[in-house]
Coordinates of C-alpha atoms in Angstrom, one line a residue:
X407 CA 61.9 85.8 121.8
X408 CA 61.4 82.1 122.5
X409 CA 63.4 79.3 120.8
X410 CA 62.0 75.8 120.8
X411 CA 64.7 73.2 120.2
X412 CA 65.7 69.8 121.3
X413 CA 67.7 69.6 124.5
X414 CA 71.5 69.2 123.9
X415 CA 74.2 67.9 126.1
X416 CA 76.2 70.9 127.4
X417 CA 79.9 71.2 126.3
X418 CA 82.9 72.9 127.9
X419 CA 83.7 75.0 124.9
X420 CA 80.6 77.1 125.0
X421 CA 82.3 80.5 125.5
X422 CA 84.7 80.1 122.5
X423 CA 82.0 78.6 120.4
X424 CA 79.6 81.5 121.1
X425 CA 82.3 84.0 120.3
X426 CA 83.0 82.3 117.0
X427 CA 79.3 82.0 116.1
X428 CA 78.6 85.6 117.0
X429 CA 81.5 86.7 114.8
X430 CA 80.3 84.5 112.0
X431 CA 76.8 85.9 112.3
X432 CA 78.1 89.5 112.2
X433 CA 80.2 88.8 109.1
X434 CA 77.3 87.0 107.3
X435 CA 75.0 90.0 108.0
X436 CA 77.7 92.4 106.7
X437 CA 78.0 90.4 103.5
X438 CA 74.2 90.2 103.1
X439 CA 73.7 93.9 103.7
X440 CA 76.5 95.0 101.4
X441 CA 76.8 92.4 98.7
X442 CA 78.5 92.1 96.4
X443 CA 81.6 92.9 98.6
X444 CA 85.2 92.1 98.3
X445 CA 87.3 90.6 101.0
X446 CA 89.3 93.9 101.2
X447 CA 86.2 96.0 101.8
X448 CA 84.8 93.5 104.2
X449 CA 88.0 93.6 106.3
X450 CA 88.1 97.4 106.2
X451 CA 84.5 97.7 107.6
X452 CA 84.7 94.8 110.0
X453 CA 86.0 95.3 113.6
X454 CA 87.6 91.9 113.5
X455 CA 91.3 91.1 112.7
X456 CA 92.0 90.5 109.0
X457 CA 93.1 86.9 109.8
X458 CA 89.8 86.2 111.6
X459 CA 87.8 87.7 108.7
X460 CA 89.7 85.5 106.3
X461 CA 89.2 82.4 108.4
X462 CA 85.4 83.0 108.8
X463 CA 84.9 83.8 105.1
X464 CA 86.6 80.5 104.2
X465 CA 84.4 78.7 106.7
X466 CA 81.2 80.3 105.2
X467 CA 82.4 79.4 101.7
X468 CA 83.1 75.8 102.7
X469 CA 79.6 75.5 104.1
X470 CA 78.1 77.2 101.1
X471 CA 76.5 80.0 103.0
X472 CA 78.2 82.5 100.8
X473 CA 79.6 82.2 97.2
X474 CA 82.3 83.9 95.1
X475 CA 80.9 85.8 92.2
X476 CA 82.4 87.1 88.9
X477 CA 85.4 89.4 89.4
X478 CA 85.1 93.1 88.8
X479 CA 87.9 95.6 87.8
X480 CA 89.3 97.8 90.6
X481 CA 90.8 101.2 90.1
X482 CA 94.5 101.7 89.6
X483 CA 96.5 98.8 88.1
X484 CA 93.7 96.8 86.5
X485 CA 93.5 94.2 89.3
X486 CA 90.4 92.1 89.7
X487 CA 88.6 91.6 93.0
X488 CA 86.6 88.4 93.8
X489 CA 83.3 89.5 95.2
X490 CA 81.3 87.7 97.9
X491 CA 77.6 87.2 98.0
X492 CA 75.2 85.3 100.2
X493 CA 73.9 82.1 98.6
X494 CA 70.2 82.9 98.6
X495 CA 69.2 79.3 97.7
X496 CA 71.0 77.9 100.7
X497 CA 67.8 77.9 102.7
X498 CA 64.6 79.5 103.7
X499 CA 62.7 80.8 106.7
X500 CA 58.9 80.8 107.0
X501 CA 57.1 83.4 109.1
X502 CA 53.6 82.7 110.5
X503 CA 51.8 85.9 111.7
X504 CA 48.9 85.2 113.9
X505 CA 46.0 87.6 113.5
X506 CA 42.4 87.7 114.6
X507 CA 40.7 84.7 112.9
X508 CA 43.4 84.4 110.3
X509 CA 47.2 84.0 109.8
X510 CA 49.7 84.9 107.2
X511 CA 52.4 82.5 106.0
X512 CA 55.3 84.0 104.2
X513 CA 58.6 82.4 103.0
X514 CA 61.9 84.3 102.6
X515 CA 65.3 83.2 101.4
X516 CA 68.3 83.9 103.5
X517 CA 68.9 87.2 101.7
X518 CA 65.6 88.4 103.1
X519 CA 63.9 88.3 99.7
X520 CA 60.2 87.4 99.9
X521 CA 59.5 84.3 97.8
X522 CA 55.8 83.8 98.3
X523 CA 53.0 84.1 100.9
X524 CA 49.5 83.0 101.6
X525 CA 46.8 84.6 103.8
X526 CA 44.6 82.1 105.5
X527 CA 41.3 83.7 106.6
X528 CA 38.3 82.7 108.8
X529 CA 40.3 80.0 110.7
X530 CA 41.5 79.1 114.1
X531 CA 45.1 78.3 115.1
X532 CA 45.6 74.6 114.6
X533 CA 49.1 73.2 114.2
X534 CA 48.0 70.7 111.5
X535 CA 46.5 73.5 109.5
X536 CA 49.6 75.7 109.8
X537 CA 51.9 72.7 108.9
X538 CA 49.8 72.0 105.8
X539 CA 50.0 75.7 104.9
X540 CA 53.8 75.7 105.2
X541 CA 54.2 72.5 103.1
X542 CA 51.8 73.9 100.5
X543 CA 53.7 77.2 100.4
X544 CA 57.0 75.5 100.0
X545 CA 55.7 73.2 97.3
X546 CA 53.9 75.9 95.3
X547 CA 57.1 77.9 95.3
X548 CA 59.1 74.8 94.1
X549 CA 61.3 74.9 97.2
X550 CA 63.0 71.9 98.7
X551 CA 61.5 71.3 102.1
X552 CA 64.8 70.0 103.3
X553 CA 66.1 73.6 102.9
X554 CA 63.6 75.0 105.4
X555 CA 65.9 76.4 108.1
X556 CA 63.5 78.2 110.4
X557 CA 59.9 78.9 111.3
X558 CA 59.0 82.0 113.2
X559 CA 55.6 82.5 114.8
X560 CA 54.5 86.1 115.5
X561 CA 52.0 86.3 118.3
X562 CA 50.3 89.5 119.6
X563 CA 50.2 88.5 123.2
X564 CA 51.9 86.8 126.2
X565 CA 54.1 83.7 125.6
X566 CA 55.3 81.2 128.2
X567 CA 59.1 81.9 128.3
X568 CA 59.9 78.2 129.0
X569 CA 57.5 76.2 126.8
X570 CA 56.6 78.8 124.2
X571 CA 52.9 78.2 124.8
X572 CA 50.5 80.9 123.9
X573 CA 49.1 82.3 127.2
X574 CA 46.7 85.1 126.3
X575 CA 46.2 88.1 124.0
X576 CA 44.3 91.3 124.5
X577 CA 43.6 91.7 120.8
X578 CA 41.4 88.6 120.4
X579 CA 39.5 86.4 122.9
X580 CA 40.8 83.2 124.4
X581 CA 38.2 81.2 122.5
X582 CA 40.1 81.9 119.4
X583 CA 43.3 80.3 120.8
X584 CA 42.2 76.6 120.8
X585 CA 45.7 75.3 120.4
X586 CA 48.3 76.9 122.7
X587 CA 51.1 74.5 121.9
X588 CA 51.8 75.5 118.3
X589 CA 55.5 76.1 118.7
X590 CA 56.1 72.7 120.3
X591 CA 54.0 70.9 117.8
X592 CA 55.7 72.6 114.8
X593 CA 59.1 71.6 116.3
X594 CA 57.9 68.0 116.6
X595 CA 56.9 67.9 113.0
X596 CA 60.0 69.8 111.7
X597 CA 62.7 68.4 114.1
X598 CA 65.6 69.8 112.1
X599 CA 64.1 73.3 111.8
X600 CA 64.8 76.2 114.2
X601 CA 61.4 77.1 115.6
X602 CA 60.9 80.5 117.4
X603 CA 58.0 82.4 118.7
X604 CA 58.0 86.1 119.5
X605 CA 55.4 88.7 120.3
X606 CA 55.0 91.8 118.2
X607 CA 56.7 94.1 120.6
X608 CA 59.9 92.0 120.6
X609 CA 60.1 92.0 116.8
X610 CA 59.4 95.8 116.6
X611 CA 62.3 96.4 119.0
X612 CA 64.5 94.1 117.0
X613 CA 63.6 95.8 113.7
X614 CA 64.5 99.2 115.1
X615 CA 67.7 97.7 116.5
X616 CA 68.7 96.1 113.2
X617 CA 67.6 98.7 110.8
X618 CA 67.8 102.0 112.7
X619 CA 71.2 101.8 114.5
X620 CA 72.9 105.2 114.4
X621 CA 70.0 106.9 112.7
X622 CA 68.3 108.3 115.8
X623 CA 69.3 109.4 119.2
X624 CA 69.0 106.7 121.9
X625 CA 67.1 105.6 123.9
X626 CA 64.5 105.2 121.1
X627 CA 60.9 104.2 121.6
X628 CA 59.2 102.5 118.6
X629 CA 55.4 102.2 118.8
X630 CA 53.2 100.3 116.3
X631 CA 49.6 101.7 116.4
X632 CA 46.6 100.1 114.7
X633 CA 43.9 97.9 116.2
X634 CA 46.4 97.2 119.0
X635 CA 49.5 99.0 120.3
X636 CA 52.9 97.3 120.6
X637 CA 56.2 98.9 121.4
X638 CA 59.9 98.3 121.6
X639 CA 62.9 100.1 123.1
X640 CA 66.4 100.5 121.7
X641 CA 69.0 101.8 124.2
X642 CA 72.7 101.7 124.7
X643 CA 75.3 101.3 127.4
X644 CA 77.8 104.1 127.0
X645 CA 80.5 102.4 129.0
X646 CA 80.5 99.2 126.9
X647 CA 79.4 100.8 123.7
X648 CA 76.7 98.1 123.4
X649 CA 73.2 98.5 122.0
X650 CA 70.2 96.6 123.4
X651 CA 66.6 96.1 122.4
X652 CA 63.6 94.9 124.3
X653 CA 59.8 95.0 124.1
X654 CA 57.6 97.3 126.2
X655 CA 53.9 96.8 126.9
X656 CA 53.1 100.4 126.3
X657 CA 49.6 99.7 125.0
X658 CA 48.5 98.8 128.5
X659 CA 50.0 101.6 130.4
X660 CA 47.2 103.3 132.3
X661 CA 46.4 106.8 131.3
X662 CA 43.0 107.3 133.0
X663 CA 42.2 104.9 135.8
X664 CA 38.6 105.9 135.6
X665 CA 38.4 105.4 131.9
X666 CA 36.9 102.7 129.7
X667 CA 37.5 99.1 130.6
X668 CA 40.3 97.5 128.5
X669 CA 40.4 93.9 127.3
X670 CA 43.3 93.4 129.7
X671 CA 40.9 94.1 132.6
X672 CA 42.2 97.5 133.6
X673 CA 40.6 100.9 132.9
X674 CA 42.0 103.7 130.8
X675 CA 44.8 101.9 129.1
X676 CA 46.5 103.5 126.1
X677 CA 44.7 101.0 123.9
X678 CA 41.3 102.3 125.0
X679 CA 42.3 105.8 123.9
X680 CA 44.7 105.6 121.0
X681 CA 44.1 102.6 118.7
X682 CA 43.0 103.4 115.1
X683 CA 39.4 102.1 115.7
X684 CA 39.1 104.7 118.4
X685 CA 40.2 107.4 116.1
X686 CA 37.8 106.2 113.3
X687 CA 34.9 106.2 115.8
X688 CA 35.7 109.8 116.9
X689 CA 35.9 110.9 113.2
X690 CA 32.5 109.5 112.6
X691 CA 31.0 111.1 115.6
X692 CA 32.6 114.6 115.5
X693 CA 33.7 115.0 111.8
X694 CA 30.5 113.5 110.4
X695 CA 32.5 111.0 108.4
X696 CA 31.0 107.6 107.4
X697 CA 34.0 105.4 107.8
X698 CA 33.8 101.7 107.7
X699 CA 36.2 100.0 110.0
X700 CA 36.7 96.9 112.1
X701 CA 37.9 96.2 115.7
X702 CA 39.5 92.9 114.6
X703 CA 43.3 92.8 114.9
X704 CA 45.0 92.8 111.5
X705 CA 41.8 93.9 109.6
X706 CA 42.6 94.8 106.0
X707 CA 39.7 97.3 105.7
X708 CA 41.2 99.6 108.3
X709 CA 44.2 100.2 106.0
X710 CA 42.0 101.5 103.3
X711 CA 40.0 103.5 105.8
X712 CA 43.2 105.2 107.1
X713 CA 44.1 106.2 103.5
X714 CA 40.8 107.9 103.2
X715 CA 41.4 109.8 106.5
X716 CA 45.0 110.7 105.3
X717 CA 43.5 112.2 102.1
X718 CA 41.0 114.4 104.1
X719 CA 43.8 115.5 106.4
X720 CA 46.0 116.4 103.5
X721 CA 43.2 118.4 101.8
X722 CA 42.8 120.6 104.9
X723 CA 39.4 119.3 106.1
X724 CA 39.0 121.4 109.3
X725 CA 36.7 119.0 111.1
X726 CA 39.1 116.1 110.5
X727 CA 42.1 118.2 111.6
X728 CA 40.2 119.1 114.9
X729 CA 39.6 115.5 115.7
X730 CA 43.1 114.4 114.9
X731 CA 44.5 117.3 116.9
X732 CA 42.5 116.1 120.0
X733 CA 43.7 112.5 119.3
X734 CA 47.3 113.7 119.0
X735 CA 47.1 115.5 122.4
X736 CA 45.9 112.2 124.0
X737 CA 48.6 110.3 122.2
X738 CA 51.3 112.6 123.5
X739 CA 50.0 112.3 127.0
X740 CA 50.1 108.6 126.7
X741 CA 53.6 108.5 125.4
X742 CA 54.9 111.0 128.0
X743 CA 55.0 108.5 130.9
X744 CA 57.2 106.0 129.0
X745 CA 59.4 109.0 127.7
X746 CA 59.9 110.1 131.3
X747 CA 60.5 106.6 132.7
X748 CA 63.3 105.7 130.3
X749 CA 64.6 109.0 129.3
X750 CA 63.5 108.5 125.7
X751 CA 65.2 110.8 123.1
X752 CA 63.5 109.5 119.9
X753 CA 60.0 108.2 119.2
X754 CA 59.2 106.3 116.0
X755 CA 55.5 105.6 115.2
X756 CA 54.4 103.0 112.7
X757 CA 51.4 100.8 112.0
X758 CA 48.3 102.0 110.2
X759 CA 48.5 105.4 112.0
X760 CA 51.7 106.2 110.1
X761 CA 49.7 106.3 106.9
X762 CA 48.5 109.8 107.9
X763 CA 52.0 110.9 106.9
X764 CA 53.7 114.3 107.1
X765 CA 50.7 116.4 108.2
X766 CA 50.2 114.1 111.2
X767 CA 53.9 114.0 112.0
X768 CA 54.1 117.8 112.0
X769 CA 51.0 118.1 114.2
X770 CA 52.6 115.5 116.6
X771 CA 55.9 117.4 116.8
X772 CA 54.1 120.8 117.4
X773 CA 51.7 119.5 119.9
X774 CA 54.4 117.8 122.0
X775 CA 56.7 120.7 121.9
X776 CA 54.0 123.2 122.9
X777 CA 52.2 121.2 125.7
X778 CA 54.5 118.6 127.1
X779 CA 57.8 118.7 129.0
X780 CA 59.9 115.6 129.5
X781 CA 61.5 115.3 132.9
X782 CA 64.7 113.8 131.7
X783 CA 67.1 114.8 128.9
X784 CA 67.2 117.8 126.7
X785 CA 63.4 118.0 126.2
X786 CA 63.9 118.0 122.4
X787 CA 62.3 114.6 121.5
X788 CA 62.8 113.5 117.9
X789 CA 59.6 112.2 116.4
X790 CA 59.4 110.2 113.1
X791 CA 57.2 107.8 111.3
X792 CA 58.3 104.4 110.1
X793 CA 57.1 102.1 107.3
X794 CA 53.6 100.9 108.1
X795 CA 54.1 97.9 105.8
X796 CA 54.1 94.7 108.0
X797 CA 56.6 93.3 105.5
X798 CA 59.3 95.0 107.6
X799 CA 58.2 93.1 110.7
X800 CA 58.2 89.7 108.9
X801 CA 61.7 90.5 107.5
X802 CA 62.8 91.3 111.1
X803 CA 61.5 88.0 112.3
X804 CA 63.4 86.3 109.5
X805 CA 66.6 88.1 110.6
X806 CA 66.0 86.9 114.2
X807 CA 65.7 83.3 113.0
X808 CA 68.8 83.5 110.9
X809 CA 70.8 85.1 113.8
X810 CA 69.7 82.3 116.0
X811 CA 70.6 79.6 113.5
X812 CA 74.1 81.0 113.4
X813 CA 74.4 80.7 117.2
X814 CA 73.8 77.0 117.0

């Protein structure tokens, strides 16, 4: 995750300020995730002292981040509790998802509700074009541009950790990245707005960290598989009881060093063996299907094609089952090295591949249990599929922006 902001003079109260902003962010997220919620229930579920919760709530109310709603009756003696909610109209965050020859601009309020979005196709990444799209989106949704709090660029590639410049991507050629300084130029045009840029793996890791805590054994590997492969790890430190998330470039782990040349320059990467276009090609060759698909990252036609494959798999098409079984064995082999390296206990798979649903998940579980043996841990790896809707990724990017705004 890269933040692009104006340089500020350092202060001597950084530690206390960071503690307060972190507590405020945590409290705000709790209210947003559980609203409407009373002060009493908020204090019961928050690890902070009651006095701290009360002080932070009053601060959020004063700044209009949250509001008090109509009272509701409580059990017992007919008392009424004042409920707290996030003020959804306080501000907005725009995500800009960079795909192959297109980008998707989406605006969310601070409650993570999608307001509107536009899909700009057959274009290159030009800051002026993106700025115009953001302004058009805000205007068409009748939103005050002064309430734009954050812009989050989502880039499927390598980002300069200092400048935020786009370095390269293996999912589309460099010729499509004519403007590498998008984040800096957006910050220049929107100086009061928090501008961030993250790669897909970072956001996938954060999504699993924010939405999946406590639901699966850690460490957890989350892998998004479609025209490219991105991954994230969620792990924890038992001594400090802290949870961490970070991206992992699993798509370019080498499975067969004599294999097909990958766009990254190496041979036999996971992306040469396990992307969805690879699966479609094998289904056309071996299962005699006539699938239409695209190699372009973010291609909409591939979603429809995967639904057709899922239907054939569900119906028990033996030829399709045979191809997907072979693909699943390759996928398990590709995942094994990361599982062994980090002692992974849970694997979540998303992207277009997750459209295959329960039949594929059962095949994946059975294949891994029968043919593969992790070197670390119990050997009982928990597999699951997660939502293949990219809306989750955009919402996670919005959450990342809001978290960063509260750290200011």
